[in-house]
CSV table of C-alpha atoms in Angstrom, one decimal:
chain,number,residue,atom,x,y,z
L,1,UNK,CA,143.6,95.1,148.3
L,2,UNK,CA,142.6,91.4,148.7
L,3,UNK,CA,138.4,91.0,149.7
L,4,UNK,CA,137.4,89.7,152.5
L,5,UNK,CA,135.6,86.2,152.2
L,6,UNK,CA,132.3,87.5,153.1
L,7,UNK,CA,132.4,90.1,151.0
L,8,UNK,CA,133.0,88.4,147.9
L,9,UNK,CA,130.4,86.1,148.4
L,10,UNK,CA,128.1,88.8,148.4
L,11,UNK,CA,129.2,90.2,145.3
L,12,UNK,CA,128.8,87.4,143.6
L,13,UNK,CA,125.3,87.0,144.8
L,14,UNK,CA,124.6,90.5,143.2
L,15,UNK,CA,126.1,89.7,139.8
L,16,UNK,CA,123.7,87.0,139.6
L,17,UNK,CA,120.3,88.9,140.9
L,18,UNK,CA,121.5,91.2,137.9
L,19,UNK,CA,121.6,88.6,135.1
L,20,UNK,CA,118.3,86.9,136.9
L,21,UNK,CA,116.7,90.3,136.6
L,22,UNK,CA,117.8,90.9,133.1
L,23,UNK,CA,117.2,87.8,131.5
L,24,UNK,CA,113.3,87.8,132.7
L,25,UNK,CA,113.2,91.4,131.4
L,26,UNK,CA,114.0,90.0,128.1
L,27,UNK,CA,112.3,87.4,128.2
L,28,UNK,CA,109.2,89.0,129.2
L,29,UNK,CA,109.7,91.6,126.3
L,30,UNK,CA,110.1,89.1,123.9
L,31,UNK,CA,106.6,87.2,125.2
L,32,UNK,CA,104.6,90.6,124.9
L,33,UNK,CA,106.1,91.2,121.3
L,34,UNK,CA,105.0,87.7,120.5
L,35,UNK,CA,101.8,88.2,121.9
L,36,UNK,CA,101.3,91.5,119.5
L,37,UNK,CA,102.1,89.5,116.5
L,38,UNK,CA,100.0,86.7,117.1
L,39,UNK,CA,96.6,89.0,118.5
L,40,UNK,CA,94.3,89.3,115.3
L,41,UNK,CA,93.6,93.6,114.8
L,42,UNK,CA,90.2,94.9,116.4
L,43,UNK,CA,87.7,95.3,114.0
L,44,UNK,CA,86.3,99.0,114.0
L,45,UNK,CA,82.5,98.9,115.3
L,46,UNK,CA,80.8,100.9,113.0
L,47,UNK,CA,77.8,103.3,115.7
L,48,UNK,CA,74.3,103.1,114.5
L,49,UNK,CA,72.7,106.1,112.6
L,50,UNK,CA,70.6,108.4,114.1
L,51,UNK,CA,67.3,109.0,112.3
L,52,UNK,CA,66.9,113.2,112.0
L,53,UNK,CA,63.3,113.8,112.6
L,54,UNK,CA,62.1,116.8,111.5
L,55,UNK,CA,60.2,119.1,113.5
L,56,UNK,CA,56.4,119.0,113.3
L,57,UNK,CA,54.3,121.9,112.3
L,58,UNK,CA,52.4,123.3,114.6
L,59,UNK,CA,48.4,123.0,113.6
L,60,UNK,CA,46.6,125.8,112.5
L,61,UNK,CA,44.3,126.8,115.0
L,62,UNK,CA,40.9,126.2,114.2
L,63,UNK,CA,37.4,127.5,115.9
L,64,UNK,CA,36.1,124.8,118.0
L,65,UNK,CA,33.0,122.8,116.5
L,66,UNK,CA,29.8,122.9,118.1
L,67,UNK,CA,27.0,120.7,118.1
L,68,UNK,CA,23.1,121.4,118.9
L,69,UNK,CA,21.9,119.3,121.3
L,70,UNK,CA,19.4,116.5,120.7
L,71,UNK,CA,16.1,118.2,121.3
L,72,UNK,CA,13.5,116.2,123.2
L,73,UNK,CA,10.4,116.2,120.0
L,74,UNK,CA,13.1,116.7,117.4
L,75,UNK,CA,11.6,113.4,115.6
L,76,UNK,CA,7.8,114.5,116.4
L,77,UNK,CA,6.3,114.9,113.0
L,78,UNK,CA,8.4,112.3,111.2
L,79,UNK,CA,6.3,109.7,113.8
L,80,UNK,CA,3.0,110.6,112.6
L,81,UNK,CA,2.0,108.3,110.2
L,82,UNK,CA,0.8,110.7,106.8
L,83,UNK,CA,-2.7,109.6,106.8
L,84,UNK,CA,-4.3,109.3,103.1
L,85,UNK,CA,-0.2,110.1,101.2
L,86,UNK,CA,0.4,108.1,98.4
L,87,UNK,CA,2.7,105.1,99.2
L,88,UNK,CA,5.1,105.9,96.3
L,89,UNK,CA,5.2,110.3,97.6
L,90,UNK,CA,6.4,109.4,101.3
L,91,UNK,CA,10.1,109.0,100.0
L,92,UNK,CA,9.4,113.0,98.8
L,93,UNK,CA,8.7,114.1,102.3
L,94,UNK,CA,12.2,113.6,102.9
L,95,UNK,CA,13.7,116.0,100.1
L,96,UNK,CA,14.1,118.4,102.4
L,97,UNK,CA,14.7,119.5,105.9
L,98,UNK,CA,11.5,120.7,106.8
L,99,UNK,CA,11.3,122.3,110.2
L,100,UNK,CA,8.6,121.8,113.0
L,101,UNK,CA,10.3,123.7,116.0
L,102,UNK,CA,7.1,125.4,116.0
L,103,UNK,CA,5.2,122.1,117.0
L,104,UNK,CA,8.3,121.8,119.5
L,105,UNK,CA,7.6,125.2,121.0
L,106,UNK,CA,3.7,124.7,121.2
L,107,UNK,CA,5.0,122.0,124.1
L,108,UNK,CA,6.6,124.3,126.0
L,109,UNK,CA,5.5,126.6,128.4
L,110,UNK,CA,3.7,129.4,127.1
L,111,UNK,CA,2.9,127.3,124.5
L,112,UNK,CA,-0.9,126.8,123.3
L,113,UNK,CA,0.0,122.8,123.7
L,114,UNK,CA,1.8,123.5,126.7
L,115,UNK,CA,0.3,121.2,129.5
L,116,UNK,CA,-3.1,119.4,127.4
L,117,UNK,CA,-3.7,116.0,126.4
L,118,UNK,CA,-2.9,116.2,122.6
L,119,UNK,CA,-3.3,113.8,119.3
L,120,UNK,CA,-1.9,114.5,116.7
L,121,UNK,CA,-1.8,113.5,112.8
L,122,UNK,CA,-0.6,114.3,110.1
L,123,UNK,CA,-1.5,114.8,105.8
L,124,UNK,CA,0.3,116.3,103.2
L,125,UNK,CA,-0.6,119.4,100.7
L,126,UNK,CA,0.3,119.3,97.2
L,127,UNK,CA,1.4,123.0,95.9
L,128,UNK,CA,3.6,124.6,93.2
L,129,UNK,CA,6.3,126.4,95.3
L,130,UNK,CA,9.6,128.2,94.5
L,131,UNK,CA,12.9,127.0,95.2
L,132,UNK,CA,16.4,127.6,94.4
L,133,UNK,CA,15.4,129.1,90.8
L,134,UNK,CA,12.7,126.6,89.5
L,135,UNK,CA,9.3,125.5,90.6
L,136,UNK,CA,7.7,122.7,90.9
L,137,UNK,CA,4.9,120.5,92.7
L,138,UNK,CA,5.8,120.0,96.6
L,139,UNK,CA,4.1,117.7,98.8
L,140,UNK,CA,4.1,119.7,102.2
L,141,UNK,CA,3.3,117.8,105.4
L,142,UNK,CA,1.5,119.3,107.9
L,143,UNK,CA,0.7,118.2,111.4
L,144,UNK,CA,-2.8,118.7,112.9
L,145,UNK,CA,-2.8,118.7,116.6
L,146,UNK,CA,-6.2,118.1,118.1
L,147,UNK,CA,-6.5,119.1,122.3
L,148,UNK,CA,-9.2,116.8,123.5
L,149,UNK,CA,-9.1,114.4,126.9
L,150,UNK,CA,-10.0,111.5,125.2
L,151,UNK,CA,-9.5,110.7,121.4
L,152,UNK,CA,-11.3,112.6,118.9
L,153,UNK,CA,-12.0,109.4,117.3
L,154,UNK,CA,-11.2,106.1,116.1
L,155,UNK,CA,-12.9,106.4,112.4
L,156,UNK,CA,-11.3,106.9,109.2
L,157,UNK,CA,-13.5,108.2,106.0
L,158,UNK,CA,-12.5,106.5,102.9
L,159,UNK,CA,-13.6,109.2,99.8
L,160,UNK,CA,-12.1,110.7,96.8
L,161,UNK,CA,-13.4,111.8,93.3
L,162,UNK,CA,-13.2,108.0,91.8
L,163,UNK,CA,-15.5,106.8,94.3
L,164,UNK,CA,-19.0,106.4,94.1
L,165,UNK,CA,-19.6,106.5,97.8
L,166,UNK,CA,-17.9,107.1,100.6
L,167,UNK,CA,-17.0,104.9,103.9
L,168,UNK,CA,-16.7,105.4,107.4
L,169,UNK,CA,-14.3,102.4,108.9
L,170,UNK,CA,-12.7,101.5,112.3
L,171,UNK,CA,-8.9,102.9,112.3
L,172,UNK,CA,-8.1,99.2,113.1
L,173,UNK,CA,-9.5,97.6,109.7
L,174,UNK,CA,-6.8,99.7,108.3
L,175,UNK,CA,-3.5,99.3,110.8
L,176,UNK,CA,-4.0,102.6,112.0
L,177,UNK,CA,-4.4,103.6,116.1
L,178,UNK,CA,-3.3,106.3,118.3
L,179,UNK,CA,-0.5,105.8,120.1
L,180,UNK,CA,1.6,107.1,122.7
L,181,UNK,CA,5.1,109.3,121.6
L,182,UNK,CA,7.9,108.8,123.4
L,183,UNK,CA,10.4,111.4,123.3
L,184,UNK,CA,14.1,110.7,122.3
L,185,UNK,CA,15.4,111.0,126.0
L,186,UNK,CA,12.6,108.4,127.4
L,187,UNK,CA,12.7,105.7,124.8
L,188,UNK,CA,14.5,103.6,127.5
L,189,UNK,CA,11.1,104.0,129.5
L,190,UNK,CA,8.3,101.6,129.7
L,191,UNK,CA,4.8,103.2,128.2
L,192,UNK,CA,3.5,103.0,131.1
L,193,UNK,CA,5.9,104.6,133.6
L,194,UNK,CA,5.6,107.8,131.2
L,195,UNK,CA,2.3,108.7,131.1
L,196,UNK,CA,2.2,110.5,128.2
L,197,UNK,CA,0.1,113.6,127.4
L,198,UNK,CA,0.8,113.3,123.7
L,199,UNK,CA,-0.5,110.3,121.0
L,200,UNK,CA,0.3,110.0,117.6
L,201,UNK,CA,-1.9,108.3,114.9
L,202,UNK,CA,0.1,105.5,113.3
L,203,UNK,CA,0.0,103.0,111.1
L,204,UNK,CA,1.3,99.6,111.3
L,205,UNK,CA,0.8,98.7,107.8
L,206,UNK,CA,4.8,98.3,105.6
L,207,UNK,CA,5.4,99.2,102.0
L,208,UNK,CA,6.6,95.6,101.6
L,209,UNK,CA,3.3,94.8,102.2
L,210,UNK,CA,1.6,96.3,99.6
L,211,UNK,CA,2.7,93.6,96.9
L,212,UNK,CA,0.4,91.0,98.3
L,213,UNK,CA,-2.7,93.0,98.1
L,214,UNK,CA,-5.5,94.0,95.2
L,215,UNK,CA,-5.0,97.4,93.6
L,216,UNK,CA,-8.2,98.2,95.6
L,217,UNK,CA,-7.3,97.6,99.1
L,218,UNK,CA,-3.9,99.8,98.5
L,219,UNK,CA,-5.9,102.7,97.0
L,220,UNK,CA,-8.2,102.7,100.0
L,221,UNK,CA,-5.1,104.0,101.9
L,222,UNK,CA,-4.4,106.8,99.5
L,223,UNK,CA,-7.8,107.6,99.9
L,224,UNK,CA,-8.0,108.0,104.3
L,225,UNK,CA,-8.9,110.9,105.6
L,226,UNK,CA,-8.8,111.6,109.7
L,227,UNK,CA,-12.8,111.3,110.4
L,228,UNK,CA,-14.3,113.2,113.3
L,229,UNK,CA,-17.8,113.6,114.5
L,230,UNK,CA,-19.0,116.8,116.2
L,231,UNK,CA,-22.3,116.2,118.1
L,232,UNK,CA,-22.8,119.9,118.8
L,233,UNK,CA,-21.7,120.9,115.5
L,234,UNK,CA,-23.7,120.7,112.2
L,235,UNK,CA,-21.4,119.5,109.2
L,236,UNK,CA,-21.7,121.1,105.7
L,237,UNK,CA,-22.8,118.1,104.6
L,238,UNK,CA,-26.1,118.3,106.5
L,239,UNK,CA,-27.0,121.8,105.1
L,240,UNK,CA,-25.6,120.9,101.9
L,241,UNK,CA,-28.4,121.2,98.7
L,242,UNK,CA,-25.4,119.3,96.6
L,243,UNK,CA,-25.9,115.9,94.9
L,244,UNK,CA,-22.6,114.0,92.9
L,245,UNK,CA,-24.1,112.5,89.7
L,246,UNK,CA,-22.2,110.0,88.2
L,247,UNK,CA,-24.9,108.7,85.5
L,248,UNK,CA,-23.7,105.1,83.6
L,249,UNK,CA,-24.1,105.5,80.2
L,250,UNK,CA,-21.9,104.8,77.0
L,251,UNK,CA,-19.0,105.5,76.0
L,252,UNK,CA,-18.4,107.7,79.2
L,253,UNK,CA,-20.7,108.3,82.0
L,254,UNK,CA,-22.0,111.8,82.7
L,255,UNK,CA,-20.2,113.9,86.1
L,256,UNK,CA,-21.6,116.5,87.5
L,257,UNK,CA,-23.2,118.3,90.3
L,258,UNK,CA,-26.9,119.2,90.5
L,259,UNK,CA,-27.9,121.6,93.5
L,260,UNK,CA,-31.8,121.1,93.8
L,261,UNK,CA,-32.2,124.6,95.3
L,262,UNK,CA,-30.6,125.9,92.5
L,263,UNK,CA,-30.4,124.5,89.4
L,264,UNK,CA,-33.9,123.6,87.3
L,265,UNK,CA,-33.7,120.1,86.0
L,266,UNK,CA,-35.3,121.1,82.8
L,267,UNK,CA,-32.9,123.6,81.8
L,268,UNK,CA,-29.8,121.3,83.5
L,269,UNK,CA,-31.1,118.4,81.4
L,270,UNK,CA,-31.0,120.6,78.5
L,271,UNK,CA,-27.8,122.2,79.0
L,272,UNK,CA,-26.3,118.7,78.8
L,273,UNK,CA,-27.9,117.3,75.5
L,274,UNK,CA,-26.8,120.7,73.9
L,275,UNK,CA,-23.2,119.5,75.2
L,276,UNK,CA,-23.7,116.2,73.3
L,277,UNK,CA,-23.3,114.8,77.2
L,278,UNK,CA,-26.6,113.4,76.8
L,279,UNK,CA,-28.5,112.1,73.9
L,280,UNK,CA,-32.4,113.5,73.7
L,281,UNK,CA,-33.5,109.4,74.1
L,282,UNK,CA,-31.7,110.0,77.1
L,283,UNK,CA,-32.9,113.1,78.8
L,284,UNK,CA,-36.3,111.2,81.3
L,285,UNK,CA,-34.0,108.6,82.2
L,286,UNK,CA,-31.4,111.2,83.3
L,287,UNK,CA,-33.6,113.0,85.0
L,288,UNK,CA,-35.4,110.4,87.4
L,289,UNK,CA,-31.6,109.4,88.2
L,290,UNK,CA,-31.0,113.0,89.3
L,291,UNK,CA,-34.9,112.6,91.2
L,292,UNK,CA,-33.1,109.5,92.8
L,293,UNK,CA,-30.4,111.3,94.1
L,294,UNK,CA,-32.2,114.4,95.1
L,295,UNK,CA,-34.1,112.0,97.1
L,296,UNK,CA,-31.0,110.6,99.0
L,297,UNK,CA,-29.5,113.4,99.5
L,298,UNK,CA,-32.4,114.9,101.5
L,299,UNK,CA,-33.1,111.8,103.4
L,300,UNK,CA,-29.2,111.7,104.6
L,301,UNK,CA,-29.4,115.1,105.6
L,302,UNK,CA,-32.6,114.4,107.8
L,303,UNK,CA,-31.0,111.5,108.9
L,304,UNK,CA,-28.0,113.1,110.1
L,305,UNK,CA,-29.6,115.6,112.1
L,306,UNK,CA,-31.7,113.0,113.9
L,307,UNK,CA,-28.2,111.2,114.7
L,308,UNK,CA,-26.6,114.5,115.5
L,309,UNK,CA,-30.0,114.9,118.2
L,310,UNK,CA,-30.1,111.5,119.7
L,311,UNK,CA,-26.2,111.8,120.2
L,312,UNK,CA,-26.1,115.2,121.8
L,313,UNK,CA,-29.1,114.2,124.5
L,314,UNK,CA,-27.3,111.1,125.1
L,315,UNK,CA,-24.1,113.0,126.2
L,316,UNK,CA,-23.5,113.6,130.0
L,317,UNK,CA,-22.2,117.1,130.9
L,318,UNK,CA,-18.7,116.4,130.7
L,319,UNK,CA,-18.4,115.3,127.4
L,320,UNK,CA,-20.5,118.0,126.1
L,321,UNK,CA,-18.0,120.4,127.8
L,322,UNK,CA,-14.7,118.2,126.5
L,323,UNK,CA,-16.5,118.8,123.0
L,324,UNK,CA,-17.3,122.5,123.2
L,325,UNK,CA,-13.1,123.1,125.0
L,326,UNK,CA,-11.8,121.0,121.8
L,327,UNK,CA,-9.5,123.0,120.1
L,328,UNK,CA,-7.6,121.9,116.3
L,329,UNK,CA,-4.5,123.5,115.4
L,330,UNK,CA,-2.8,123.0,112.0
L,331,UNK,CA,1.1,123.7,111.9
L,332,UNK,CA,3.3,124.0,108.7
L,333,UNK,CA,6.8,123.8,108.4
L,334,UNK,CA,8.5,127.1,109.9
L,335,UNK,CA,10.7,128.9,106.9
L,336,UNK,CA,14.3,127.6,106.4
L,337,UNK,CA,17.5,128.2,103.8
L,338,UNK,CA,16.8,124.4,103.1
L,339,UNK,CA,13.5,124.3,102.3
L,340,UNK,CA,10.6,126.3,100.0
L,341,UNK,CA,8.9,129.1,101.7
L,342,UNK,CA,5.2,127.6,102.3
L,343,UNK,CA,3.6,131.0,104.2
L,344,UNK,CA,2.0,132.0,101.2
L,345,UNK,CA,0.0,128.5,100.6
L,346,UNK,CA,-0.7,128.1,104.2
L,347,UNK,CA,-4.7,127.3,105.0
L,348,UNK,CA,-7.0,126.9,108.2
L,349,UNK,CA,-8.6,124.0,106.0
L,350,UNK,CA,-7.9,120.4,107.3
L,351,UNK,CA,-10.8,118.0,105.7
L,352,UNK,CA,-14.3,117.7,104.8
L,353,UNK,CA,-14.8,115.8,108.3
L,354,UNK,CA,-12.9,118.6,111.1
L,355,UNK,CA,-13.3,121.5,109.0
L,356,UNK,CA,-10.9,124.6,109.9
L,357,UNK,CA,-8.4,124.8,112.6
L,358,UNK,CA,-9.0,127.1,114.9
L,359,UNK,CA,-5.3,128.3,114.3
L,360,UNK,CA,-2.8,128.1,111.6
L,361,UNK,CA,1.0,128.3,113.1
């Protein structure tokens, strides 16, 4: 059956839609396979390692640490200034831990410090202790603690065996005053502002020091000893009968002791020249030097006594009652694990100048 006109024409615009369609397909195939041959291959992104830490260990648990506190004197008898030490022992004083919460407590209240104007100083005492299996000589400090309103005094006595004589110089002519102690807390505080109720005897004078000086003037240190005066109070040196002799002769001098209220001066003389201490050419000359002595000795006695008079009448009623309310205690270092056991050397003696303590802590 022949096709109508229109209809052909339409037919033979489908044909060619077809091979329009089909030709693109292929060539749009063909472009993507080119495409795949000519893209260069991905390269493979390697990921970064992960670091494996290993779980920490959980810390032992441990007993918390404690600390004591600061204590307000801690440093109380390190500050007072050894009086009459050797320069070459102070580095001994700190062998050990020596304890003065004693001193501390005296401060407190209840204390016998507790409240009063005190001045304090300190010495040391020589003594064969035991300690951790062997003995030997310690040099113990002690701390004397003098309650008074004003200063005891501001003497030093100069005196030891070596010495012919003794002297009695101003604290100042050897760097040494009373000061005021600060305690740790305050030492931010002016002097002043503080008021303090306790004073230390110090000395200004430093071991680098000592180079530049004659032997002399450095033994006179070694030699201090805290000198005090009592008014009301006779010393033993008024009432003593005792007189040192140190006679000059060749090749050594003669040392002794004569007491003229015991000894005869015939026999003593005697005594010595069957000694070979004295030769018999040299027994009158001997004994006017021992007359000599014997003199001086009774004529400083009187002496003092007169002083001791004078002074006491002088006094107004206040200072006779300061004097008679003085009190001197002596502490030692309380017993520790670190350091030798000292009760069984401890003594009310503090010099030939104050005599005893009135308490030994």
């Amino acid at each position: 059956m022949p096709m109508k006109k229109g209809a052909k024409r339409k037919a033979i615009r489908k044909d060619e839609a077809a091979s329009t369609t089909t030709t693109d397909s292929v060539d749009s195939t063909a472009a993507a396979t080119a495409g795949i041959a000519n893209k260069e291959p991905k390269q493979k992104v390697e990921e970064p390692m992960k670091v494996v830490r290993k779980p920490k260990r959980a810390k032992p648990e441990t007993e918390p640490e404690f600390f004591d506190d600061q204590r307000e004197l801690e440093d109380l008898w390190k500050q007072v200034f050894p009086v009459g030490t050797e320069w070459d022992q102070l580095d001994l004083l700190s062998e050990y831990k020596w304890n003065f919460s004693n001193l501390e407590d005296a401060f407190e209240e209840g204390g016998v410090l507790h409240g009063q104007k005190v001045y304090l100083f300190s010495c040391t005492e020589p003594q064969l202790l035991f300690f951790n299996g062997q003995s030997k000589v310690t040099c113990i400090p002690v701390v004397v603690a003098i309650v008074s309103p004003f200063p005891p005094s501001d003497k030093i006595g100069i005196n030891s065996v070596q010495r012919e004589s003794e002297e009695i110089l101003d604290m100042k002519q050897m760097k040494m005053d009373w000061v005021p102690y600060i305690p740790l807390g305050k030492r931010g505080s002016s002097v002043e502002r503080l008021k303090s109720q306790i004073f230390i005897l110090s000395c200004v004078q430093r071991r680098a020091g000592l180079k530049h000086m004659k032997l002399d003037r450095v033994k006179k240190f070694e030699y201090c000893l805290p000198y005090f005066y009592h008014p009301l109070k006779e010393d033993e040196t008024e009432q003593s009968t005792v007189v040192d002799i140190m006679y000059p002769i060749e090749p050594k001098p003669v040392v002794c002791e004569f007491d003229w209220e015991m000894d005869d001066l015939e026999e003593f003389t005697t005594e010595l020249i069957a000694a070979e201490e004295l030769t018999e050419d040299q027994k009158d000359a001997f004994k006017e030097f021992v007359k000599e002595k014997v003199r001086e000795g009774k004529r400083a006695n009187r002496e003092a006594r007169e002083k001791r008079k004078k002074a006491r009448e002088e006094m107004s009623q206040d200072k006779v009652a300061a004097f008679e309310k003085m009190r001197f205690y002596k502490f030692y270092p309380v017993a520790s694990p670190d350091t030798p056991d000292v009760s069984n050397v401890k003594s009310p003696f503090i010099n030939r100048y104050y005599g005893k303590a009135h308490q030994v802590l």
